[in-house]
CSV table of C-alpha atoms and ligand atoms in Angstrom, one decimal:
chain,number,residue,atom,x,y,z
D,1,MET,CA,22.4,1.1,3.5
D,2,ARG,CA,19.0,0.7,1.9
D,3,ASN,CA,16.7,3.6,2.3
D,4,VAL,CA,13.6,2.9,4.3
D,5,GLU,CA,10.7,5.4,3.9
D,6,LEU,CA,8.2,6.0,6.7
D,7,LEU,CA,4.5,6.3,5.9
D,8,VAL,CA,2.7,7.7,9.0
D,9,VAL,CA,-0.7,6.0,9.3
D,10,SER,CA,-3.0,8.8,10.5
D,11,LYS,CA,-6.3,6.9,10.5
D,12,MET,CA,-8.5,8.0,13.5
D,13,ARG,CA,-6.1,10.8,14.4
D,14,SER,CA,-7.2,14.3,14.9
D,15,ASP,CA,-6.0,17.2,12.7
D,16,GLU,CA,-4.0,18.5,15.6
D,17,GLU,CA,-2.2,15.2,16.1
D,18,ILE,CA,-1.4,15.0,12.4
D,19,MET,CA,-0.2,18.6,12.3
D,20,GLN,CA,2.3,17.9,15.1
D,21,VAL,CA,3.9,15.2,13.0
D,22,TYR,CA,3.7,17.4,9.9
D,23,ARG,CA,5.5,20.2,11.7
D,24,GLU,CA,8.4,17.8,12.4
D,25,GLY,CA,8.7,17.5,8.7
D,26,GLN,CA,6.7,14.4,7.8
D,27,ARG,CA,4.8,14.7,4.5
D,28,LEU,CA,3.9,11.1,3.8
D,29,PHE,CA,0.6,10.0,5.4
D,30,GLY,CA,-1.7,7.0,5.0
D,31,GLU,CA,-5.4,6.5,5.5
D,32,ASN,CA,-7.5,3.4,5.2
D,33,ARG,CA,-10.9,4.9,4.4
D,34,VAL,CA,-11.8,7.0,1.4
D,35,GLN,CA,-14.3,9.1,3.3
D,36,ASP,CA,-11.8,10.1,6.1
D,37,LEU,CA,-9.1,10.7,3.5
D,38,LEU,CA,-11.2,13.2,1.6
D,39,LEU,CA,-12.1,15.1,4.6
D,40,LYS,CA,-8.6,15.3,5.9
D,41,LYS,CA,-7.1,16.2,2.6
D,42,ASP,CA,-9.4,19.2,2.4
D,43,ARG,CA,-8.5,20.4,5.9
D,44,LEU,CA,-4.8,19.7,6.0
D,45,PRO,CA,-1.8,21.2,4.1
D,46,ALA,CA,-1.7,20.7,0.3
D,47,ASP,CA,1.8,19.4,0.3
D,48,ILE,CA,0.9,16.2,2.2
D,49,GLN,CA,1.3,13.1,0.0
D,50,TRP,CA,-1.5,10.7,0.8
D,51,HIS,CA,-1.5,7.0,0.4
D,52,LEU,CA,-4.5,4.8,0.5
D,53,ILE,CA,-3.7,1.7,2.5
D,54,GLY,CA,-7.2,0.1,3.1
D,55,THR,CA,-9.8,-1.8,1.1
D,56,LEU,CA,-11.0,0.3,-1.8
D,57,GLN,CA,-14.3,-0.1,-3.4
D,58,ARG,CA,-14.4,0.3,-7.1
D,59,ASN,CA,-17.1,3.0,-7.0
D,60,LYS,CA,-14.9,5.2,-4.8
D,61,VAL,CA,-11.8,5.3,-7.0
D,62,LYS,CA,-13.0,8.3,-8.8
D,63,TYR,CA,-13.0,10.4,-5.7
D,64,ILE,CA,-9.3,9.9,-5.0
D,65,ALA,CA,-7.9,9.5,-8.5
D,66,PRO,CA,-7.2,13.2,-9.0
D,67,PHE,CA,-4.8,13.6,-6.1
D,68,ILE,CA,-3.8,10.3,-4.5
D,69,SER,CA,0.0,9.7,-4.3
D,70,MET,CA,-0.2,6.0,-4.1
D,71,ILE,CA,-2.8,3.3,-3.7
D,72,GLN,CA,-1.2,0.5,-1.7
D,73,SER,CA,-4.2,-1.8,-1.6
D,74,VAL,CA,-4.9,-3.0,-5.1
D,75,ASP,CA,-6.2,-6.5,-4.4
D,76,ASP,CA,-8.2,-7.6,-7.4
D,77,LEU,CA,-8.2,-7.1,-11.2
D,78,PRO,CA,-11.5,-5.2,-11.5
D,79,LEU,CA,-10.1,-2.6,-9.0
D,80,TRP,CA,-6.8,-2.4,-10.9
D,81,GLN,CA,-8.7,-1.8,-14.2
D,82,GLU,CA,-11.0,0.9,-12.6
D,83,ILE,CA,-8.0,2.7,-11.2
D,84,HIS,CA,-6.6,2.7,-14.7
D,85,ARG,CA,-9.8,4.1,-16.1
D,86,GLN,CA,-10.1,6.9,-13.6
D,87,ALA,CA,-6.4,7.8,-14.0
D,88,VAL,CA,-6.8,8.2,-17.7
D,89,LYS,CA,-9.9,10.4,-17.1
D,90,THR,CA,-7.9,12.7,-14.9
D,91,ASN,CA,-4.8,12.6,-17.1
D,92,ARG,CA,-2.7,10.8,-14.5
D,93,VAL,CA,-0.7,7.7,-14.0
D,94,ILE,CA,-1.4,6.5,-10.5
D,95,PRO,CA,1.4,4.7,-8.6
D,96,CYS,CA,0.0,1.5,-7.0
D,97,LEU,CA,1.2,-1.5,-5.0
D,98,LEU,CA,-0.3,-4.9,-5.4
D,99,GLN,CA,-1.5,-6.1,-2.0
D,100,VAL,CA,-0.6,-9.8,-1.4
D,101,LYS,CA,-2.1,-12.0,1.3
D,102,ILE,CA,0.6,-13.5,3.4
D,103,ALA,CA,-1.2,-13.7,6.7
D,104,ARG,CA,-3.0,-16.8,7.9
D,105,GLU,CA,-6.3,-15.0,8.8
D,106,GLU,CA,-9.1,-15.4,6.4
D,107,SER,CA,-10.1,-11.8,7.0
D,108,LYS,CA,-6.9,-10.3,5.6
D,109,GLU,CA,-7.1,-8.7,2.2
D,110,GLY,CA,-4.9,-9.2,-0.8
D,111,PHE,CA,-4.3,-11.3,-3.9
D,112,ASP,CA,-3.6,-14.9,-3.2
D,113,PRO,CA,0.0,-15.3,-4.5
D,114,HIS,CA,-0.9,-18.2,-6.9
D,115,GLU,CA,-3.8,-16.2,-8.3
D,116,LEU,CA,-1.7,-13.2,-8.7
D,117,HIS,CA,0.9,-15.1,-10.8
D,118,ARG,CA,-1.9,-16.4,-13.0
D,119,TYR,CA,-3.3,-12.9,-13.5
D,120,LEU,CA,0.1,-11.5,-14.3
D,121,ALA,CA,0.8,-14.2,-16.8
D,122,ASP,CA,-2.5,-13.6,-18.5
D,123,GLY,CA,-1.3,-10.1,-19.2
D,124,LEU,CA,-4.7,-8.3,-19.4
D,125,TRP,CA,-3.2,-5.7,-17.1
D,126,ARG,CA,-0.6,-4.7,-19.6
D,127,GLN,CA,-3.1,-2.4,-21.3
D,128,TRP,CA,-3.9,-0.5,-18.1
D,129,ASN,CA,-1.3,2.2,-18.5
D,130,GLY,CA,-3.1,4.5,-16.1
D,131,VAL,CA,-1.5,2.4,-13.3
D,132,SER,CA,2.1,2.3,-12.6
D,133,VAL,CA,2.8,-0.8,-10.5
D,134,ARG,CA,5.6,0.2,-8.1
D,135,GLY,CA,5.8,-2.9,-5.9
D,136,LEU,CA,4.0,-5.0,-3.3
D,137,MET,CA,2.3,-4.5,0.0
D,138,GLY,CA,1.5,-7.0,2.7
D,139,MET,CA,0.5,-7.4,6.3
D,140,ALA,CA,1.7,-10.1,8.7
D,141,SER,CA,-0.6,-12.3,10.8
D,142,LEU,CA,-2.0,-10.9,14.0
D,143,THR,CA,0.1,-13.1,16.3
D,144,PRO,CA,2.7,-12.5,19.0
D,145,ASP,CA,4.8,-15.1,17.2
D,146,GLN,CA,7.8,-13.2,15.8
D,147,GLU,CA,9.0,-16.2,13.8
D,148,GLN,CA,5.7,-16.3,12.1
D,149,TRP,CA,6.1,-12.6,11.1
D,150,LYS,CA,9.5,-13.3,9.8
D,151,ARG,CA,8.4,-16.2,7.7
D,152,GLU,CA,5.5,-14.2,6.2
D,153,PHE,CA,7.8,-11.2,5.4
D,154,ARG,CA,10.3,-13.6,3.8
D,155,THR,CA,7.5,-15.0,1.7
D,156,LEU,CA,6.5,-11.5,0.6
D,157,ARG,CA,10.0,-10.6,-0.3
D,158,ALA,CA,10.4,-13.7,-2.4
D,159,GLU,CA,7.2,-12.8,-4.2
D,160,PHE,CA,8.5,-9.3,-4.7
D,161,GLU,CA,11.6,-10.6,-6.4
D,162,SER,CA,9.9,-13.2,-8.4
D,163,ILE,CA,7.2,-10.8,-9.7
D,164,ARG,CA,9.8,-8.1,-10.4
D,165,ASP,CA,12.0,-10.5,-12.4
D,166,ASN,CA,9.2,-12.0,-14.4
D,167,TYR,CA,7.0,-9.0,-15.1
D,168,PHE,CA,8.3,-5.6,-14.0
D,169,GLN,CA,12.0,-5.3,-15.0
D,170,GLY,CA,11.8,-1.5,-15.1
D,171,PRO,CA,13.3,0.5,-12.2
D,172,GLU,CA,9.9,1.8,-11.1
D,173,PHE,CA,9.0,-1.6,-9.5
D,174,ASN,CA,11.0,-1.1,-6.4
D,175,ILE,CA,8.8,-0.7,-3.3
D,176,LEU,CA,8.2,-3.4,-0.7
D,177,SER,CA,5.7,-2.1,1.8
D,178,MET,CA,5.6,-4.2,4.9
D,179,GLY,CA,5.8,-3.6,8.7
D,180,MET,CA,3.6,-1.7,11.1
D,181,SER,CA,4.1,-0.5,14.7
D,182,ALA,CA,4.6,-4.0,16.2
D,183,ASP,CA,6.7,-5.5,13.5
D,184,TYR,CA,8.4,-2.9,11.4
D,185,LYS,CA,11.9,-3.7,12.8
D,186,ILE,CA,11.6,-7.3,11.6
D,187,ALA,CA,10.0,-6.1,8.3
D,188,ILE,CA,13.0,-3.9,7.6
D,189,GLU,CA,15.4,-6.8,8.4
D,190,GLU,CA,13.5,-8.8,5.9
D,191,GLY,CA,13.8,-6.3,3.2
D,192,ALA,CA,11.0,-3.7,3.5
D,193,ASN,CA,11.8,-0.2,2.2
D,194,LEU,CA,8.4,1.3,3.1
D,195,VAL,CA,6.9,0.9,6.5
D,196,ARG,CA,3.4,1.9,7.6
D,197,VAL,CA,3.5,3.0,11.2
D,198,GLY,CA,0.6,4.5,13.2
D,199,SER,CA,0.3,3.9,16.9
D,200,ALA,CA,4.1,3.9,17.6
D,201,VAL,CA,4.3,7.4,16.1
D,202,PHE,CA,1.3,8.9,17.8
D,203,ALA,CA,2.0,7.2,21.2
D,204,SER,CA,5.3,9.0,21.6
A,1,LIG,C1,-3.6,0.7,10.7
A,1,LIG,C2,-2.7,0.2,9.6
A,1,LIG,C3,-1.3,0.3,9.8
A,1,LIG,C4,-0.7,0.9,11.0
A,1,LIG,O1,-0.9,0.2,12.2
A,1,LIG,P1,-0.2,0.5,13.6
A,1,LIG,O2,-0.3,-0.8,14.3
A,1,LIG,O3,-1.0,1.6,14.2
A,1,LIG,O4,1.2,0.9,13.2
A,1,LIG,C5,-0.5,-0.2,8.8
A,1,LIG,N1,-1.0,-0.7,7.7
A,1,LIG,C6,-2.4,-0.9,7.5
A,1,LIG,C7,-2.9,-1.5,6.2
A,1,LIG,C8,-3.2,-0.4,8.4
A,1,LIG,O5,-4.6,-0.5,8.3
């Protein structure tokens, strides 16, 4: 069976809540705001691997570049380039996911799929070797309609395969991050191998 990794989303959780999960063996945690991430990183154990999963402003990349395990929310070209620049400065290659907009809501972040294909074809990004593109991330619409989630996850999986086959044939492009507390089961059925779960973990 395919391996599915769990990223525990610890945004808005106290250190004590996070430590309870940590003591059960969890090491992979995600935050959506740089400010909170920096504070928590300083207070919590050093062997936690942090992912950034929220909107990232270009001027804040430099604060997380030295330590971040993965940036899941690369949603435009200038941000991608800035991550490359800061990675080079700190002598790192930063693993990233390209966030693709699959939801209907206007408010959702991410590359429009057509735009992303155009950017990838343009090839500017090929010089940005401070970034290792490891796969795609997406969020389904805020709706109770499970069929809608399914369709959106399928779309993302098709994008993942098409982008992999056209641009990233190497083995490192292998992460499909989709699914949260409400929809992770469906996301896994539709091919996710990284799920980002917050409330379902902390509620139990
Ligand atoms: C908050 C958040 C999650 C987790 O949401 P839950 O519903 O608490 O599981 C996952 N992904 C992103 C991008 C988030 O902002």
